[in-house]
Short mmCIF file of C-alpha atoms and ligand atoms in Angstrom, two decimals:
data_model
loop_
_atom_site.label_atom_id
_atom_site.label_comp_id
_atom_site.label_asym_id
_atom_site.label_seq_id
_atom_site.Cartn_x
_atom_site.Cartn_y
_atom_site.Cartn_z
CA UNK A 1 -4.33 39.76 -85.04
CA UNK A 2 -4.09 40.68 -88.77
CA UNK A 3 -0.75 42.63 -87.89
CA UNK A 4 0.92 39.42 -86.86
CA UNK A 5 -0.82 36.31 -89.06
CA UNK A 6 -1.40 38.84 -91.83
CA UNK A 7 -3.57 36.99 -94.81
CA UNK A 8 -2.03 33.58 -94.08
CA UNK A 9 -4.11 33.53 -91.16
CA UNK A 10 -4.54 30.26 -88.87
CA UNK A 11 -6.92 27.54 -88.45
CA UNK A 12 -7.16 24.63 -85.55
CA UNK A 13 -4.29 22.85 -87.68
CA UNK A 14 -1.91 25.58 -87.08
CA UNK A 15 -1.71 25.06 -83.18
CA UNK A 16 -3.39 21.13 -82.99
CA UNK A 17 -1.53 19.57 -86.20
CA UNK A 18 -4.13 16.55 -85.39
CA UNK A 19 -3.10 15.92 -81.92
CA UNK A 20 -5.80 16.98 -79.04
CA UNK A 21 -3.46 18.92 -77.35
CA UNK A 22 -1.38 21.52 -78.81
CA UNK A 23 2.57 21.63 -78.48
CA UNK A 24 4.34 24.39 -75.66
CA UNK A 25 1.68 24.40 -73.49
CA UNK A 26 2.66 26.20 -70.43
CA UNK A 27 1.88 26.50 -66.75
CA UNK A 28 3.49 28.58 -64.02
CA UNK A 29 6.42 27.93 -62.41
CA UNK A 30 9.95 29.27 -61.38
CA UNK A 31 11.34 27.58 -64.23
CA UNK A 32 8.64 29.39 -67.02
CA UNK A 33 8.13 32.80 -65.30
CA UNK A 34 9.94 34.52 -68.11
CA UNK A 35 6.71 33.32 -70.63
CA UNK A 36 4.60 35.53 -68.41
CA UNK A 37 5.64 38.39 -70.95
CA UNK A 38 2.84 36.49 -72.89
CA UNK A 39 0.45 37.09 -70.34
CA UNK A 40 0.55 39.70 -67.37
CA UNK A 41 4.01 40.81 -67.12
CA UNK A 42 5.97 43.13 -69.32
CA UNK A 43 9.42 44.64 -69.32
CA UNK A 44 11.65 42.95 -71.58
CA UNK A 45 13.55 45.89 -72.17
CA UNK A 46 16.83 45.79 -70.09
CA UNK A 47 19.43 47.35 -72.09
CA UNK A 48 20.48 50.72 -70.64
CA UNK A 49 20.35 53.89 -72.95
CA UNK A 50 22.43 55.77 -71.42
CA UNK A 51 26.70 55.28 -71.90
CA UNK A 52 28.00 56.03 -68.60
CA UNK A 53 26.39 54.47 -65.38
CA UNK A 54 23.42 56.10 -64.32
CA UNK A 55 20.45 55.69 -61.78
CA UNK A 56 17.86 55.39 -64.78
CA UNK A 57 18.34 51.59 -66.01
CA UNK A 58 16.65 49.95 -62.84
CA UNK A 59 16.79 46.51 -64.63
CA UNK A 60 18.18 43.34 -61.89
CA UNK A 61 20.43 40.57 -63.50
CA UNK A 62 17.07 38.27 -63.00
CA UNK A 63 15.11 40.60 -64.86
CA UNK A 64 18.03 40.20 -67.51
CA UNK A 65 18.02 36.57 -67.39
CA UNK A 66 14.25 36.32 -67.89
CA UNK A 67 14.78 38.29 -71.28
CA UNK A 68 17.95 36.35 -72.33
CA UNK A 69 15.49 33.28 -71.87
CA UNK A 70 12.43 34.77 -73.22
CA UNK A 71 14.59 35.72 -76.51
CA UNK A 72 16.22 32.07 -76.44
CA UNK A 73 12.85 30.68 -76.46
CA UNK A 74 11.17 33.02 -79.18
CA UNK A 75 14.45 31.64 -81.72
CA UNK A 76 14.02 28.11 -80.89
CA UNK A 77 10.41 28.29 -81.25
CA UNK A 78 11.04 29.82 -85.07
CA UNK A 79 13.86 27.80 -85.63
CA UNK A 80 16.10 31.10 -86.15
CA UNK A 81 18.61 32.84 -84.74
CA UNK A 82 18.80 36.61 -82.98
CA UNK A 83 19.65 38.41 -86.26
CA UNK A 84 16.32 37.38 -87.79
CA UNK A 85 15.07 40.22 -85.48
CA UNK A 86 17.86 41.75 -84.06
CA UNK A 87 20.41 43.91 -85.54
CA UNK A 88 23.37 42.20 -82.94
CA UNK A 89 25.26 46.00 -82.65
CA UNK A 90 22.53 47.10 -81.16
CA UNK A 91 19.86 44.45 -79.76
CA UNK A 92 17.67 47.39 -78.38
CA UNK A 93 17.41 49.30 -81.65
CA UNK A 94 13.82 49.14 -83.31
CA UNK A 95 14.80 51.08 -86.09
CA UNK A 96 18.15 48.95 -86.77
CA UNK A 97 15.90 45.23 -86.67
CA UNK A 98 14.95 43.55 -89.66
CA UNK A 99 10.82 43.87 -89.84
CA UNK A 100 10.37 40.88 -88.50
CA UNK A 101 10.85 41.95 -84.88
CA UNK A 102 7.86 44.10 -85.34
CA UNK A 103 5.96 41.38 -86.76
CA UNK A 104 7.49 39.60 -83.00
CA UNK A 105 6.05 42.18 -81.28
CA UNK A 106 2.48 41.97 -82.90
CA UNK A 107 2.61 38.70 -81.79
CA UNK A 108 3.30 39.12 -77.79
CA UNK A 109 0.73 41.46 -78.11
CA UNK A 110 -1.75 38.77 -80.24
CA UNK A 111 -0.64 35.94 -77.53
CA UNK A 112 -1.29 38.51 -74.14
CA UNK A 113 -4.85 38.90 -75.89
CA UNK A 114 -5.16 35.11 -76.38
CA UNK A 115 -4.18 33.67 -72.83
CA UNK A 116 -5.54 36.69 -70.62
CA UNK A 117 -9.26 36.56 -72.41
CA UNK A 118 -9.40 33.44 -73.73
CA UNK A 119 -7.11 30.57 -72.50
CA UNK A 120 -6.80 31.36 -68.79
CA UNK A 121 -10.49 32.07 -68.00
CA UNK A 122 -11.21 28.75 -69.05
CA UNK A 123 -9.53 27.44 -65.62
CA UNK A 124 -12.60 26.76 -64.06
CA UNK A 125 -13.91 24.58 -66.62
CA UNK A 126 -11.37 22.32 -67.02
CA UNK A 127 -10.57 18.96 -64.97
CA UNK A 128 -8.26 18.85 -62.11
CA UNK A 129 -5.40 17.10 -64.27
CA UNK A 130 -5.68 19.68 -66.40
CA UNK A 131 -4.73 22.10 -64.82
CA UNK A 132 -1.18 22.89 -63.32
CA UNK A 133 1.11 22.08 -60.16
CA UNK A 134 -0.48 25.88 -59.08
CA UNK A 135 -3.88 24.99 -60.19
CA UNK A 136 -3.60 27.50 -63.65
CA UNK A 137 -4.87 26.64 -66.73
CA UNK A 138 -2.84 25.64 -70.04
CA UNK A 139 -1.79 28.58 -71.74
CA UNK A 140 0.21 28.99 -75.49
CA UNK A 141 3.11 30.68 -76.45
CA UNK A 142 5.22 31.49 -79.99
CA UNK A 143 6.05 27.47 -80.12
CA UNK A 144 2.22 26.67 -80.08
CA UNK A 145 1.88 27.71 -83.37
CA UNK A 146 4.87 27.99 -85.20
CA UNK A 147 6.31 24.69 -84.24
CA UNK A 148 10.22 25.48 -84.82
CA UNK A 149 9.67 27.32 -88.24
CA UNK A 150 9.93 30.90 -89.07
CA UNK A 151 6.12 31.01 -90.30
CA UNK A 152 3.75 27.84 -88.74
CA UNK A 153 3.81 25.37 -91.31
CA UNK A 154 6.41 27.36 -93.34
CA UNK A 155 3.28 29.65 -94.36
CA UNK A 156 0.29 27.77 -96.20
CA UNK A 157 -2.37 29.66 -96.69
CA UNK A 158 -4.03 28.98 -93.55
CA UNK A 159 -7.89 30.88 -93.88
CA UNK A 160 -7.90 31.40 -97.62
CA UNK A 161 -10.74 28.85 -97.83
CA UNK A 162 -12.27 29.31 -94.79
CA UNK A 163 -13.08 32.98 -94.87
CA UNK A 164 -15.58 32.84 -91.95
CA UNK A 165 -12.94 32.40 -89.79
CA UNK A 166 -11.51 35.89 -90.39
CA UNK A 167 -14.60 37.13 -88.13
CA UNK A 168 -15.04 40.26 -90.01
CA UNK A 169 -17.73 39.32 -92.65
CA UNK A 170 -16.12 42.84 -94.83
CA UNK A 171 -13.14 40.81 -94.86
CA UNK A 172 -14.32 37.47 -96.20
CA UNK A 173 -12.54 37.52 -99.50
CA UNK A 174 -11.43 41.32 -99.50
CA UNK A 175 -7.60 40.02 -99.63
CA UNK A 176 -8.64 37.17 -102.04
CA UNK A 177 -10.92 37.70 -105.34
CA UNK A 178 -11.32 34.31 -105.71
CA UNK A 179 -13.46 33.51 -102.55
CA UNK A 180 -15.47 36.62 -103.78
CA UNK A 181 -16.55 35.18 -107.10
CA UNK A 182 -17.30 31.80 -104.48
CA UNK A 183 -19.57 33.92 -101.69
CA UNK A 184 -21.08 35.61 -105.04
CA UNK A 185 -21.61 32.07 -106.61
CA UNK A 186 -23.68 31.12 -103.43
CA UNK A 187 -25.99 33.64 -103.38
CA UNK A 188 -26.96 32.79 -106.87
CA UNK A 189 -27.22 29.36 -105.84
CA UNK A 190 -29.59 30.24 -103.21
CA UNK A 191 -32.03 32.01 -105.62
CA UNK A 192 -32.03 28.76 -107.78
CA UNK A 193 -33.06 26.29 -105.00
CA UNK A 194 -34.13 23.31 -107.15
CA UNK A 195 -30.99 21.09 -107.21
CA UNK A 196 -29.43 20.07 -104.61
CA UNK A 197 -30.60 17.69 -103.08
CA UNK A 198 -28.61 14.40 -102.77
CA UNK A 199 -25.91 15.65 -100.08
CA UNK A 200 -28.50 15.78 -97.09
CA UNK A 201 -30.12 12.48 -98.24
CA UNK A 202 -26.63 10.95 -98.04
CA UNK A 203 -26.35 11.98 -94.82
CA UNK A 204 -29.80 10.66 -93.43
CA UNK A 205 -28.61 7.36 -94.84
CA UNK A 206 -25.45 7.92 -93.03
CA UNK A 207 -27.55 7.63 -89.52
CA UNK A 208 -29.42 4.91 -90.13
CA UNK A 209 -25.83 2.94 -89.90
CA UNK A 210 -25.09 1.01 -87.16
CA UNK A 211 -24.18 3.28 -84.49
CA UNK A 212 -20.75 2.19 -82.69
CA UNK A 213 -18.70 -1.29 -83.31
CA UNK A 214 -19.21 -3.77 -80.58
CA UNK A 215 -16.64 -2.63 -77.51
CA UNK A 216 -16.31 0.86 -78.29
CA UNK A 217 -18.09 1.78 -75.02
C1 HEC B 1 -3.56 29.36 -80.53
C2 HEC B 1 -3.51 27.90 -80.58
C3 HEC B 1 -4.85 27.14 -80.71
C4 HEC B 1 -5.72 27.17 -81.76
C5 HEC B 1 -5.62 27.97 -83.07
C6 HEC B 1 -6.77 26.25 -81.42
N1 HEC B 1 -6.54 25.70 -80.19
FE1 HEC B 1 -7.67 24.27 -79.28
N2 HEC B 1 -6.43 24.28 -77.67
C7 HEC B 1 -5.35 25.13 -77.52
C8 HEC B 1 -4.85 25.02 -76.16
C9 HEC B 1 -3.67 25.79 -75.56
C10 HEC B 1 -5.67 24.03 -75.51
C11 HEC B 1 -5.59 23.53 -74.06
C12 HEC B 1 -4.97 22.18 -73.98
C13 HEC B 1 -5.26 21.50 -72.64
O1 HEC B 1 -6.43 21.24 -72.33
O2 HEC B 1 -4.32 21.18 -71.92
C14 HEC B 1 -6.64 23.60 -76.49
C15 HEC B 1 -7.62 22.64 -76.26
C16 HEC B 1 -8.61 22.30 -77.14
C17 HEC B 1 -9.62 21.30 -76.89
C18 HEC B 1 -9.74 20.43 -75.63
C19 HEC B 1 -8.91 19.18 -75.82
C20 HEC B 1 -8.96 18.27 -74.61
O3 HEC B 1 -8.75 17.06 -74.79
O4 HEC B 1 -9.21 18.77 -73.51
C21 HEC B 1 -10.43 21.26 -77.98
C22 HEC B 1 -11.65 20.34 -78.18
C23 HEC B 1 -9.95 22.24 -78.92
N3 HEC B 1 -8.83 22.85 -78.37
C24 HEC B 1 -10.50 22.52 -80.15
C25 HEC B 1 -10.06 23.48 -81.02
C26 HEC B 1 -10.73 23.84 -82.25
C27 HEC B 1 -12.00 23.17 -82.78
C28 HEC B 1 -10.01 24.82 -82.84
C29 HEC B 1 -10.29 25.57 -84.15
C30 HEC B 1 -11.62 26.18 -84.21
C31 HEC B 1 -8.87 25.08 -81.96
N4 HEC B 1 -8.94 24.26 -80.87
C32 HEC B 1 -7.86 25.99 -82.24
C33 HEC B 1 -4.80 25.94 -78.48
C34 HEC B 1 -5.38 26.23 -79.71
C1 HEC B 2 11.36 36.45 -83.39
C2 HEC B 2 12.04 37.70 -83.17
C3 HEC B 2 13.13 37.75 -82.13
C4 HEC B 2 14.19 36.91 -81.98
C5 HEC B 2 14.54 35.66 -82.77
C6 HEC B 2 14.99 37.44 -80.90
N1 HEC B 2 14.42 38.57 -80.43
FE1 HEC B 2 15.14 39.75 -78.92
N2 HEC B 2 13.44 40.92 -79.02
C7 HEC B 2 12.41 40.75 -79.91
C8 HEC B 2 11.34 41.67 -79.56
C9 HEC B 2 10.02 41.81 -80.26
C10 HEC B 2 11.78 42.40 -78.42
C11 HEC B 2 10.99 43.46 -77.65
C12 HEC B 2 10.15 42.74 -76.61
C13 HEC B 2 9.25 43.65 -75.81
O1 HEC B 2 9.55 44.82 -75.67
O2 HEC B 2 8.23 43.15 -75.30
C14 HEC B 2 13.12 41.90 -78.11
C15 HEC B 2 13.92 42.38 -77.08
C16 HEC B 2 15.22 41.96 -76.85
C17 HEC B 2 16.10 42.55 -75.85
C18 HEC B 2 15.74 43.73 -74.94
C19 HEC B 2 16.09 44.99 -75.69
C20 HEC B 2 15.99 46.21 -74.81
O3 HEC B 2 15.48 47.25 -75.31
O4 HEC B 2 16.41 46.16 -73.63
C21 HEC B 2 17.27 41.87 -75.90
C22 HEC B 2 18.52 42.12 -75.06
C23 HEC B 2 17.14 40.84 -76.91
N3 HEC B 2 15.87 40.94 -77.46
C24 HEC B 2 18.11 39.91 -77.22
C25 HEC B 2 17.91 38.84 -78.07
C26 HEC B 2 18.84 37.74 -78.21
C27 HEC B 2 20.17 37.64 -77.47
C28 HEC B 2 18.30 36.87 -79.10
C29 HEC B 2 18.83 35.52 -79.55
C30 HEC B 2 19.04 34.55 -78.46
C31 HEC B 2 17.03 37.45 -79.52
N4 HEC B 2 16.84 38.62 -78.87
C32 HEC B 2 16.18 36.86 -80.44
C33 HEC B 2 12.37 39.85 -80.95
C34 HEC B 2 13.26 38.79 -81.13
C1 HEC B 3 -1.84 32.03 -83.37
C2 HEC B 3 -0.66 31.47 -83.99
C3 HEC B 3 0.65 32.24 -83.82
C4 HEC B 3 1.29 32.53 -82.63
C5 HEC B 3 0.87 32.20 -81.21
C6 HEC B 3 2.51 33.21 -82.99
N1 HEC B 3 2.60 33.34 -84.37
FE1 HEC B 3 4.12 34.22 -85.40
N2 HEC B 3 3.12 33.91 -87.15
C7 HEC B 3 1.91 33.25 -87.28
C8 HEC B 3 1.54 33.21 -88.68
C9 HEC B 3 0.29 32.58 -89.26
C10 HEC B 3 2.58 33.88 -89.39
C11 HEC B 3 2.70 34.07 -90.90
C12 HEC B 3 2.30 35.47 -91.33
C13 HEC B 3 2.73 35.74 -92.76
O1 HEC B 3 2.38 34.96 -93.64
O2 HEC B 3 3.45 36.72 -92.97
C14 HEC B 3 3.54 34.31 -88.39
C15 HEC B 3 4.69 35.03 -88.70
C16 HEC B 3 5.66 35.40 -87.78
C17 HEC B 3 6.86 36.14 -88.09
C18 HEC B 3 7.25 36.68 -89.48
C19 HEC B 3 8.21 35.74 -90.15
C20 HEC B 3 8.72 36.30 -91.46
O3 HEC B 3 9.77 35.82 -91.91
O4 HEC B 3 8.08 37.21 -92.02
C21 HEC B 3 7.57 36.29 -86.93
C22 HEC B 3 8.91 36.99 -86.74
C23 HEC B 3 6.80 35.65 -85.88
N3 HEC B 3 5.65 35.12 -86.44
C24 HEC B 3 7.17 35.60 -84.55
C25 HEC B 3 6.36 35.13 -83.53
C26 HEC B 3 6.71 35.19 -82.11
C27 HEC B 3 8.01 35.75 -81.57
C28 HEC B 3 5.66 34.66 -81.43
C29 HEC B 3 5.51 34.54 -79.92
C30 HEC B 3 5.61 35.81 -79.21
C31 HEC B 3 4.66 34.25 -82.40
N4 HEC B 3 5.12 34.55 -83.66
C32 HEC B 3 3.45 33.67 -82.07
C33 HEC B 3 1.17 32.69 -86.25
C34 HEC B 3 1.47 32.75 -84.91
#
């Protein structure tokens, strides 16, 4: 996922923003078929490469239209416009785009990996009204996370304090000396275990307090 979040990186924030439910959540239907390029379909690529008609572009006007709309979708879910990936002469040229279409590509790839292993198996666990008019579970998509801006949350370091949640313990700090000198700090702490010792007393005191306010059941 690094090739898409990079070090900014994102944390439970990034898609929740305090809410239980994230923003864009999507289910199938004949109106959303086009986000299925986030999850089992593929074949955006429409335009022909060839000048004069030929048998080789194989591409239907509905296969068209899905693109149009997944491309619509992708610049209202950055709050930008089709040059901030495109190069408009040529909307099929890779090497004509800004690099931010690569970065847009990293990311289909990131979100296929994210709904096909980890959002859509959990169908069976969740409730009925969870689930949608075709019985499929909630699934994300670019708007999940970036919420209208070009980077989510206009791109606050995300993970710089939280390195574990980079998953690769050889990267906790690697792009950030800082947390380094921290994860070294604790180690020394460790070896000197005579202080502290006030935080978990706090919290024992914390559980002897009365345990929910009249009516909360
Ligand atoms: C890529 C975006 C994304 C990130 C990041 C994310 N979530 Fe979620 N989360 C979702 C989606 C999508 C759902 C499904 C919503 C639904 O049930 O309809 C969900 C649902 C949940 C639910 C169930 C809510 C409910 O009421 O059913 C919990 C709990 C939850 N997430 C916790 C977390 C925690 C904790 C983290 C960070 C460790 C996290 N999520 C990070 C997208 C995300
Ligand atoms: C956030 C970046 C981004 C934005 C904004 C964006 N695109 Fe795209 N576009 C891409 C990427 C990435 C692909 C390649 C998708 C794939 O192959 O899975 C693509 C593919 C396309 C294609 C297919 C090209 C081909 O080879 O046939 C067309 C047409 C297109 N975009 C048009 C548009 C239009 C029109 C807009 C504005 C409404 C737009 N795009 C906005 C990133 C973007
Ligand atoms: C899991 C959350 C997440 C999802 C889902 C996601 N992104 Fe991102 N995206 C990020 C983060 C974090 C960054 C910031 C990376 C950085 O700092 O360079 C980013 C950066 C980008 C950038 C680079 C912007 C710039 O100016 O450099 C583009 C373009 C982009 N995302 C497009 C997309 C598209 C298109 C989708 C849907 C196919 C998508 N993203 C889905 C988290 C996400």
């Amino acid at each position: 996922y690094s090739q898409h979040v990079k070090n900014t990186g994102v944390t439970c924030y990034t898609c929740h923003m305090g809410k239980p439910l994230p923003n864009g959540l999507w289910f199938y239907s004949s109106q959303t078929d086009y986000l299925r390029h986030y999850l089992d379909r593929d074949g955006a690529r429409v335009i022909s490469q060839t000048v004069a008609p030929a048998s080789v572009n194989r591409s239907s006007v509905k296969q068209t239209e899905w693109t149009y709309a997944l491309m619509i979708s992708q610049s209202r879910s950055l709050g930008v416009n089709c040059t901030y990936c495109h190069n408009s002469r040529q909307f099929s040229s890779w090497r004509e785009a800004p690099p931010q279409r690569v970065t847009a590509y990293h990311g289909i790839l990131m979100l296929r990996d994210v709904n096909q292993n980890y959002l859509a198996p959990l169908q069976p666990v969740y409730p009925a009204v969870r689930l949608g008019a075709m019985g499929d579970a909630p699934k994300a998509q670019c708007v999940t996370c970036h919420n209208g801006a070009y980077k989510p949350l206009y791109g606050a370091q995300m993970t710089k304090d939280f390195p574990a949640l980079w998953g690769r313990a050889d990267w906790n700090g690697a792009p950030f000396p800082g947390i380094m000198t921290m994860a070294a700090d604790t180690t020394k702490r460790d070896s000197t275990v005579a202080t502290p010792v006030a935080a978990p007393a706090q919290r024992t005191s914390a559980k002897t307090a009365p345990a929910a306010p009249v009516g909360m059941n």
